[in-house]
Amino acid sequence: MYILVINSGSSSIKYQLFDMPSEQVVCFGGIERIGSKEAVFSYNTISVSMTENMEIQTHKAGLKQIAERLLHVEKGVIADSEEVKAVGHRVVHGGNSFSNTTVIDAFVKEKIKTFSALAPLHNPANLEGIVLAEVLFPHALQVAVFDTAFHQSMPEKARKYAIPKELFTNHNIQAYGFHGTSHKYVTAKTLEHLKLVGSKLITIHLGNGCSITAVKNGKSLDHSMGFAPSNGLIMGSRSGDIDHSIIFHLANKLDYDLTEIEALLLKKSGLLGLTGYNDLRDIQKEAQQGNPDCRLALEMAAYRIKKYIGAYAAVMNGLDGIVFTAGIGENSAILRKMICEDLDVFGIRLDSDKNDAKSDGLREIQSESSQVKILVVPTNEELEIAKQAFELHALL
Ligand code: ADP
């Protein structure tokens, strides 16, 4: 049974067509730089692999392009749109309305729209993808998988901010948590691999966006991102934690308006603000060549993560494993080493050779004397979405 997974970002769409339950990827690709004349469209099947530059101005045009390719007489993989039985949509913000994967109806769409105010870069694009998929795949079950859902288990003491309580009660101002699909996926893989049931894990998602979760007995207990996907770790272009007095200072003393402050903290800060680069590969290369800003940025990124590891080991009163995932977590041996250095106090000891060894698969990289397992677990948010859509389809 075919399940199409769509991940609509602010200027991109990623897609994968799965044959379930075998989990075989029939087709995958994406469109980057939507809104430009030089959008990049990629399409890959077992026999075709192509990347084309073309004008794609809107998500609507992008999704149409994807559907046309899937149905193409020669290069396509399906003969009729009816062959797609479910479309799984990644939705970034589900507020506190959704703790599970959900069949999309008018109510769900209205909620996604409401939460656009909290995720303005993501939710409108997610919703646009849904509306279009309903037209292009009218026979398919449309399913929403929320990034926030995994974190609905966070207790009040972790999710509430110490601000007047009516802001929580009347306006839902609280921590929601993000990257939940990835944290959930790598948690399940780790528990399966270690054959653990009761457990204290810390999962660290390091991609363009970065976040860290304390996972107790398979459930999110605390998480570094909060009200929006901006808090916590140092990211590609987002600052993560900062003292909010800086915002008042920027506005009151340096004449920034709120839009400029938002852009500064979300798009011009983080690794980019510290070094001029937001791709970690460039920063690592520069650091190796002696660039002091890049060296410091790596130290700062690792230091911030260490602080969260300490905090989460404390709130869970112990630690069985830490899990690295996503582009940086899976690939940067340098950053993993810097993070794990001098954490003997928690029984965390890395094996340098295992850490440096190249592999695409799930692996353990702790030394024999380490009391805590250290794992690299490749994330697969698209597969997790496909699995959840498949399970929901089977129930109906
Ligand atoms: P997202 O899905 O959030 O867009 P990814 O999970 O693909 O992001 O991660 C992107 C990041 O992964 C980039 O910043 C890049 O620096 C980093 N990355 C990818 N490959 C490597 C590598 N071999 N070494 C270090 N960092 C890498």
Coordinates of C-alpha atoms and ligand atoms in Angstrom, one line a residue:
M1 CA 0.0 0.0 0.0
Y2 CA 1.4 3.4 -1.0
I3 CA 1.8 6.2 1.5
L4 CA 3.1 9.6 0.4
V5 CA 4.8 11.7 3.0
I6 CA 5.0 15.5 2.5
N7 CA 7.1 17.8 4.5
S8 CA 6.3 21.4 3.4
G9 CA 8.8 23.9 4.8
S10 CA 8.8 27.7 4.4
S11 CA 10.6 27.5 1.0
S12 CA 10.9 23.8 0.3
I13 CA 8.9 20.6 0.0
K14 CA 10.4 17.2 0.8
Y15 CA 8.5 14.1 -0.3
Q16 CA 8.8 10.3 -0.1
L17 CA 6.5 7.6 -1.4
F18 CA 6.6 4.5 0.8
D19 CA 5.3 1.0 0.1
M20 CA 3.9 -0.1 3.5
P21 CA 4.3 -2.2 5.5
S22 CA 7.5 -3.2 3.8
E23 CA 8.8 0.4 4.4
Q24 CA 10.4 0.3 1.0
V25 CA 11.0 3.8 -0.5
V26 CA 9.5 3.8 -4.0
C27 CA 10.4 7.4 -4.8
F28 CA 11.8 10.4 -3.0
G29 CA 12.9 14.0 -3.6
G30 CA 12.3 17.6 -2.9
I31 CA 11.9 21.1 -4.1
E32 CA 14.2 23.8 -2.7
R33 CA 14.0 27.6 -3.2
I34 CA 10.3 27.7 -3.9
G35 CA 9.5 31.3 -5.0
S36 CA 12.4 31.6 -7.3
K37 CA 13.0 31.1 -11.0
E38 CA 15.8 28.7 -10.2
A39 CA 13.9 26.3 -7.8
V40 CA 15.7 22.9 -7.6
F41 CA 13.4 19.9 -8.2
S42 CA 14.7 16.4 -7.5
Y43 CA 13.1 13.1 -8.2
N44 CA 14.5 9.7 -7.5
T45 CA 13.2 6.2 -8.1
I46 CA 15.0 2.9 -8.4
S47 CA 15.6 3.6 -12.1
V48 CA 15.5 7.4 -12.4
S49 CA 17.6 10.0 -10.5
M50 CA 17.3 13.6 -11.7
T51 CA 17.7 17.2 -10.5
E52 CA 16.3 20.1 -12.5
N53 CA 16.2 23.8 -12.1
M54 CA 12.9 25.3 -13.0
E55 CA 10.6 28.2 -12.1
I56 CA 8.4 27.2 -9.1
Q57 CA 6.8 30.2 -7.6
T58 CA 4.4 28.6 -5.1
H59 CA 3.9 25.5 -3.0
K60 CA 0.8 24.8 -5.1
A61 CA 2.9 24.7 -8.2
G62 CA 5.6 22.6 -6.4
L63 CA 3.1 20.0 -5.2
K64 CA 1.5 19.8 -8.6
Q65 CA 4.9 19.2 -10.1
I66 CA 5.5 16.3 -7.7
A67 CA 2.1 14.7 -8.4
E68 CA 2.7 15.0 -12.2
R69 CA 6.1 13.3 -11.8
L70 CA 4.7 10.5 -9.7
L71 CA 2.0 9.9 -12.3
H72 CA 4.2 10.4 -15.4
V73 CA 3.7 7.7 -18.0
E74 CA 7.4 6.8 -18.5
K75 CA 9.2 8.1 -15.4
G76 CA 6.4 7.9 -12.9
V77 CA 5.8 5.2 -10.2
I78 CA 2.0 5.2 -10.0
A79 CA -0.7 4.9 -12.7
D80 CA -3.5 6.5 -10.8
S81 CA -3.6 8.9 -7.8
E82 CA -6.0 6.4 -6.2
E83 CA -3.0 4.1 -5.6
V84 CA -1.9 6.5 -2.8
K85 CA -4.0 5.4 0.1
A86 CA -2.8 8.0 2.7
V87 CA -0.8 11.2 2.6
G88 CA 1.1 11.9 5.8
H89 CA 1.9 15.5 6.5
R90 CA 4.5 16.8 8.9
V91 CA 2.9 19.6 10.8
V92 CA 5.2 21.6 13.1
H93 CA 2.9 23.2 15.6
G94 CA -0.2 21.4 17.0
G95 CA -0.3 23.4 20.2
N96 CA -1.7 21.4 23.1
S97 CA -4.6 20.1 20.9
F98 CA -2.9 17.0 19.5
S99 CA -0.9 14.4 21.4
N100 CA -1.4 11.8 18.6
T101 CA -1.3 11.5 14.8
T102 CA -4.7 12.7 13.5
V103 CA -6.9 12.3 10.5
I104 CA -7.3 15.7 9.0
D105 CA -10.7 17.3 8.8
A106 CA -12.0 20.9 8.8
F107 CA -11.5 21.1 12.6
V108 CA -7.9 20.0 12.4
K109 CA -7.2 22.4 9.6
E110 CA -8.7 25.3 11.6
K111 CA -6.4 24.4 14.6
I112 CA -3.3 24.2 12.4
K113 CA -4.3 27.7 11.1
T114 CA -4.7 29.0 14.7
F115 CA -1.3 27.7 15.6
S116 CA 0.3 29.5 12.6
A117 CA 0.7 32.5 14.9
L118 CA 3.1 30.4 17.0
A119 CA 5.0 28.9 14.0
P120 CA 4.7 31.5 11.2
L121 CA 7.6 30.0 9.2
H122 CA 6.1 26.5 9.2
N123 CA 2.4 26.0 9.8
P124 CA 1.1 28.1 6.9
A125 CA 3.3 26.0 4.5
N126 CA 2.1 22.8 6.2
L127 CA -1.5 23.8 5.7
E128 CA -1.0 24.8 2.1
G129 CA 0.5 21.3 1.5
I130 CA -2.6 19.7 3.1
V131 CA -5.1 21.7 1.1
L132 CA -3.4 20.8 -2.1
A133 CA -2.9 17.2 -1.3
E134 CA -6.7 16.9 -0.7
V135 CA -7.2 18.1 -4.3
L136 CA -4.4 16.1 -5.9
F137 CA -5.1 12.9 -3.9
P138 CA -8.8 13.1 -3.2
H139 CA -9.2 9.4 -2.4
A140 CA -6.3 9.3 0.2
L141 CA -6.6 9.6 3.9
Q142 CA -4.9 12.9 4.9
V143 CA -3.0 12.5 8.1
A144 CA -1.2 15.1 10.3
V145 CA 1.8 14.1 12.3
F146 CA 2.7 16.9 14.7
D147 CA 6.2 17.8 15.8
T148 CA 4.8 18.9 19.1
A149 CA 2.9 15.6 19.8
F150 CA 5.7 13.6 21.4
H151 CA 6.2 16.4 24.0
Q152 CA 2.7 16.4 25.2
S153 CA 3.9 14.1 28.0
M154 CA 6.0 16.9 29.6
P155 CA 4.7 17.6 33.1
E156 CA 3.4 21.1 34.0
K157 CA 6.6 21.9 36.0
A158 CA 8.6 21.5 32.8
R159 CA 6.1 23.1 30.3
K160 CA 5.0 26.2 32.2
Y161 CA 6.9 29.4 32.3
A162 CA 7.1 31.5 35.5
I163 CA 4.9 34.3 34.2
P164 CA 1.4 35.3 35.3
K165 CA -0.7 32.2 35.2
E166 CA -3.5 33.7 33.1
L167 CA -1.1 33.8 30.2
F168 CA -1.1 30.0 30.3
T169 CA -4.8 29.6 31.1
N170 CA -6.1 32.2 28.6
H171 CA -3.5 32.3 25.9
N172 CA -1.8 28.9 26.0
I173 CA 1.7 30.4 26.6
Q174 CA 3.8 27.4 27.5
A175 CA 6.6 25.2 26.2
Y176 CA 5.4 22.9 23.5
G177 CA 8.6 21.2 22.2
F178 CA 9.6 20.4 18.6
H179 CA 11.4 17.8 16.5
G180 CA 9.1 15.3 18.3
T181 CA 8.9 12.9 15.3
S182 CA 12.7 12.6 15.3
H183 CA 13.1 12.3 19.0
K184 CA 10.3 9.7 19.1
Y185 CA 11.8 7.7 16.2
V186 CA 15.4 7.6 17.6
T187 CA 14.0 6.8 21.1
A188 CA 12.1 3.8 19.7
K189 CA 15.2 2.6 17.7
T190 CA 17.4 3.0 20.8
L191 CA 15.1 1.1 23.2
E192 CA 14.7 -1.7 20.6
H193 CA 18.5 -1.8 20.1
L194 CA 19.4 -1.8 23.8
K195 CA 16.4 -4.0 24.7
L196 CA 15.4 -1.6 27.4
V197 CA 12.0 -0.9 28.7
G198 CA 12.4 1.4 31.7
S199 CA 15.1 3.9 30.8
K200 CA 16.6 7.3 31.1
L201 CA 17.8 8.7 27.7
I202 CA 18.9 12.0 26.3
T203 CA 18.2 12.4 22.6
I204 CA 20.1 15.1 20.8
H205 CA 18.8 16.3 17.4
L206 CA 21.5 18.4 15.7
G207 CA 20.5 19.6 12.2
N208 CA 19.8 23.1 11.0
G209 CA 17.5 23.3 14.0
C210 CA 18.9 21.7 17.2
S211 CA 17.1 20.4 20.2
I212 CA 17.6 18.0 23.1
T213 CA 15.1 15.9 25.0
A214 CA 15.1 14.1 28.4
V215 CA 13.2 10.9 27.6
K216 CA 12.1 8.9 30.7
N217 CA 10.6 5.4 30.1
G218 CA 10.1 6.3 26.4
K219 CA 8.3 9.6 27.1
S220 CA 9.4 13.2 26.7
L221 CA 10.0 14.6 30.2
D222 CA 11.7 17.9 29.3
H223 CA 12.9 19.5 26.1
S224 CA 15.1 22.5 25.1
M225 CA 12.8 24.2 22.6
G226 CA 9.8 25.9 24.1
F227 CA 6.9 28.1 22.9
A228 CA 8.4 28.2 19.4
P229 CA 11.3 26.3 17.8
S230 CA 13.8 28.9 18.9
N231 CA 14.9 28.2 22.5
G232 CA 17.7 26.1 23.8
L233 CA 20.7 24.9 21.8
I234 CA 22.8 27.1 19.5
M235 CA 21.6 26.4 15.9
G236 CA 22.5 27.2 12.3
S237 CA 21.1 30.7 12.5
R238 CA 19.0 30.7 15.7
S239 CA 20.5 31.9 19.0
G240 CA 18.8 29.4 21.3
D241 CA 18.8 30.5 24.9
I242 CA 19.5 34.2 25.5
D243 CA 18.8 36.6 28.4
H244 CA 15.5 38.3 27.4
S245 CA 16.9 41.6 28.7
I246 CA 18.9 41.7 25.5
I247 CA 15.6 42.1 23.5
F248 CA 14.6 45.1 25.7
H249 CA 18.1 46.6 25.2
L250 CA 18.0 46.1 21.5
A251 CA 14.6 47.8 21.3
N252 CA 15.1 50.6 23.9
K253 CA 18.7 51.5 23.4
L254 CA 19.7 50.4 19.9
D255 CA 16.4 51.3 18.1
Y256 CA 15.6 47.8 16.7
D257 CA 12.0 47.2 16.0
L258 CA 10.4 43.8 16.8
T259 CA 10.5 42.5 13.3
E260 CA 14.3 43.2 13.1
I261 CA 14.8 41.6 16.5
E262 CA 13.0 38.5 15.4
A263 CA 15.0 38.3 12.2
L264 CA 18.2 38.9 14.2
L265 CA 17.6 36.1 16.6
L266 CA 16.1 33.5 14.2
K267 CA 18.0 34.2 11.0
K268 CA 21.2 36.0 11.7
S269 CA 22.4 34.5 15.0
G270 CA 23.6 31.0 16.1
L271 CA 26.6 29.6 14.2
L272 CA 26.0 32.1 11.3
G273 CA 26.1 35.1 13.6
L274 CA 29.2 33.8 15.4
T275 CA 31.2 32.9 12.3
G276 CA 29.6 34.0 9.1
Y277 CA 28.9 30.3 8.2
N278 CA 25.9 28.2 9.1
D279 CA 27.0 24.9 7.7
L280 CA 28.9 23.0 10.3
R281 CA 31.2 21.5 7.7
D282 CA 32.6 24.9 6.8
I283 CA 33.0 25.9 10.4
Q284 CA 34.9 22.7 11.2
K285 CA 37.2 23.2 8.2
E286 CA 37.8 26.9 9.2
A287 CA 38.4 25.9 12.9
Q288 CA 41.0 23.3 11.7
Q289 CA 42.8 26.0 9.8
G290 CA 42.9 28.2 12.9
N291 CA 39.9 30.5 12.5
P292 CA 39.3 31.6 16.2
D293 CA 35.6 32.5 15.7
C294 CA 34.9 29.1 14.3
R295 CA 36.9 27.4 17.1
L296 CA 34.9 29.4 19.7
A297 CA 31.6 28.6 18.0
L298 CA 32.2 24.9 18.2
E299 CA 33.2 25.2 21.8
M300 CA 30.1 27.3 22.6
A301 CA 27.8 24.8 20.8
A302 CA 29.3 21.8 22.7
Y303 CA 29.2 23.7 26.0
R304 CA 25.5 24.5 25.7
I305 CA 24.7 20.9 25.0
K306 CA 26.9 19.7 27.9
K307 CA 24.9 22.0 30.2
Y308 CA 21.6 20.4 29.1
I309 CA 23.0 16.9 29.5
G310 CA 23.9 17.8 33.1
A311 CA 20.5 19.3 33.7
Y312 CA 18.6 16.4 32.2
A313 CA 20.7 13.7 34.0
A314 CA 19.8 15.6 37.2
V315 CA 16.0 15.8 36.5
M316 CA 15.9 12.1 35.6
N317 CA 18.2 11.2 38.5
G318 CA 20.4 9.1 36.3
L319 CA 21.2 8.3 32.7
D320 CA 21.3 5.1 30.6
G321 CA 22.1 6.5 27.2
I322 CA 22.7 9.6 25.1
V323 CA 21.7 9.5 21.4
F324 CA 23.0 11.7 18.6
T325 CA 21.0 12.2 15.5
A326 CA 20.3 14.4 12.4
G327 CA 22.8 15.9 10.0
I328 CA 25.3 17.2 12.6
G329 CA 24.6 14.6 15.2
E330 CA 25.1 11.7 12.8
N331 CA 28.1 13.1 11.0
S332 CA 30.2 15.4 13.1
A333 CA 32.7 13.2 15.1
I334 CA 34.4 16.4 16.2
L335 CA 31.3 17.9 17.9
R336 CA 30.3 14.6 19.5
K337 CA 33.9 14.4 20.9
M338 CA 33.7 17.9 22.3
I339 CA 30.3 17.3 23.9
C340 CA 31.3 14.0 25.6
E341 CA 34.7 15.2 26.8
D342 CA 35.0 15.6 30.6
L343 CA 31.6 14.1 31.4
D344 CA 33.1 11.3 33.5
V345 CA 31.1 12.6 36.4
F346 CA 28.0 11.1 34.7
G347 CA 29.8 7.9 33.6
I348 CA 30.0 9.2 30.0
R349 CA 33.1 8.0 28.2
L350 CA 33.5 8.0 24.4
D351 CA 35.6 5.6 22.4
S352 CA 37.6 7.8 19.9
D353 CA 38.0 5.2 17.3
K354 CA 34.4 4.2 17.3
N355 CA 33.4 7.8 17.2
D356 CA 35.6 8.5 14.2
A357 CA 34.6 5.4 12.3
K358 CA 32.4 6.2 9.3
S359 CA 29.0 4.5 9.2
D360 CA 25.5 5.2 8.0
G361 CA 23.9 2.9 10.5
L362 CA 22.9 2.8 14.2
R363 CA 26.0 2.4 16.3
E364 CA 27.4 2.5 19.8
I365 CA 30.4 4.7 20.3
Q366 CA 31.1 4.5 24.1
S367 CA 34.2 3.0 25.6
E368 CA 34.1 -0.2 27.5
S369 CA 34.4 1.7 30.8
S370 CA 31.5 4.0 30.1
Q371 CA 28.5 3.5 32.3
V372 CA 26.3 5.3 29.8
K373 CA 25.7 4.1 26.3
I374 CA 26.5 6.6 23.6
L375 CA 24.7 6.0 20.3
V376 CA 24.5 7.5 16.9
V377 CA 21.0 6.8 15.5
P378 CA 20.1 8.0 12.0
T379 CA 16.8 9.7 12.2
N380 CA 14.1 9.1 9.6
E381 CA 11.2 11.5 10.2
E382 CA 9.6 10.6 6.9
L383 CA 9.5 6.9 7.7
E384 CA 8.1 7.6 11.2
I385 CA 5.3 9.7 9.5
A386 CA 4.6 6.9 7.0
K387 CA 4.4 4.3 9.8
Q388 CA 2.0 6.5 11.8
A389 CA -0.2 7.2 8.8
F390 CA -0.2 3.5 7.9
E391 CA -1.2 2.5 11.5
L392 CA -4.0 5.1 11.5
H393 CA -5.2 3.9 8.1
A394 CA -5.3 0.3 9.3
L395 CA -7.5 1.3 12.2
L396 CA -10.2 2.9 10.1
Ligands
ADP1 P1 17.5 19.9 8.5 O1 16.8 18.6 8.3 O2 17.2 20.5 9.9 O3 17.5 20.9 7.4 P2 19.9 18.2 8.6 O4 19.5 17.2 9.6 O5 20.0 17.8 7.2 O6 19.0 19.5 8.7 O7 21.3 18.8 9.1 C1 21.9 19.8 8.3 C2 23.3 20.1 9.0 O8 24.1 18.9 9.0 C3 24.1 21.1 8.2 O9 24.2 22.3 9.0 C4 25.4 20.5 8.0 O10 26.4 21.4 8.6 C5 25.4 19.3 8.9 N1 26.2 18.2 8.3 C6 25.8 17.4 7.2 N2 26.8 16.6 6.9 C7 27.8 16.8 7.8 C8 29.2 16.3 8.0 N3 29.6 15.3 7.2 N4 29.9 16.8 9.0 C9 29.4 17.8 9.8 N5 28.2 18.3 9.6 C10 27.4 17.9 8.7

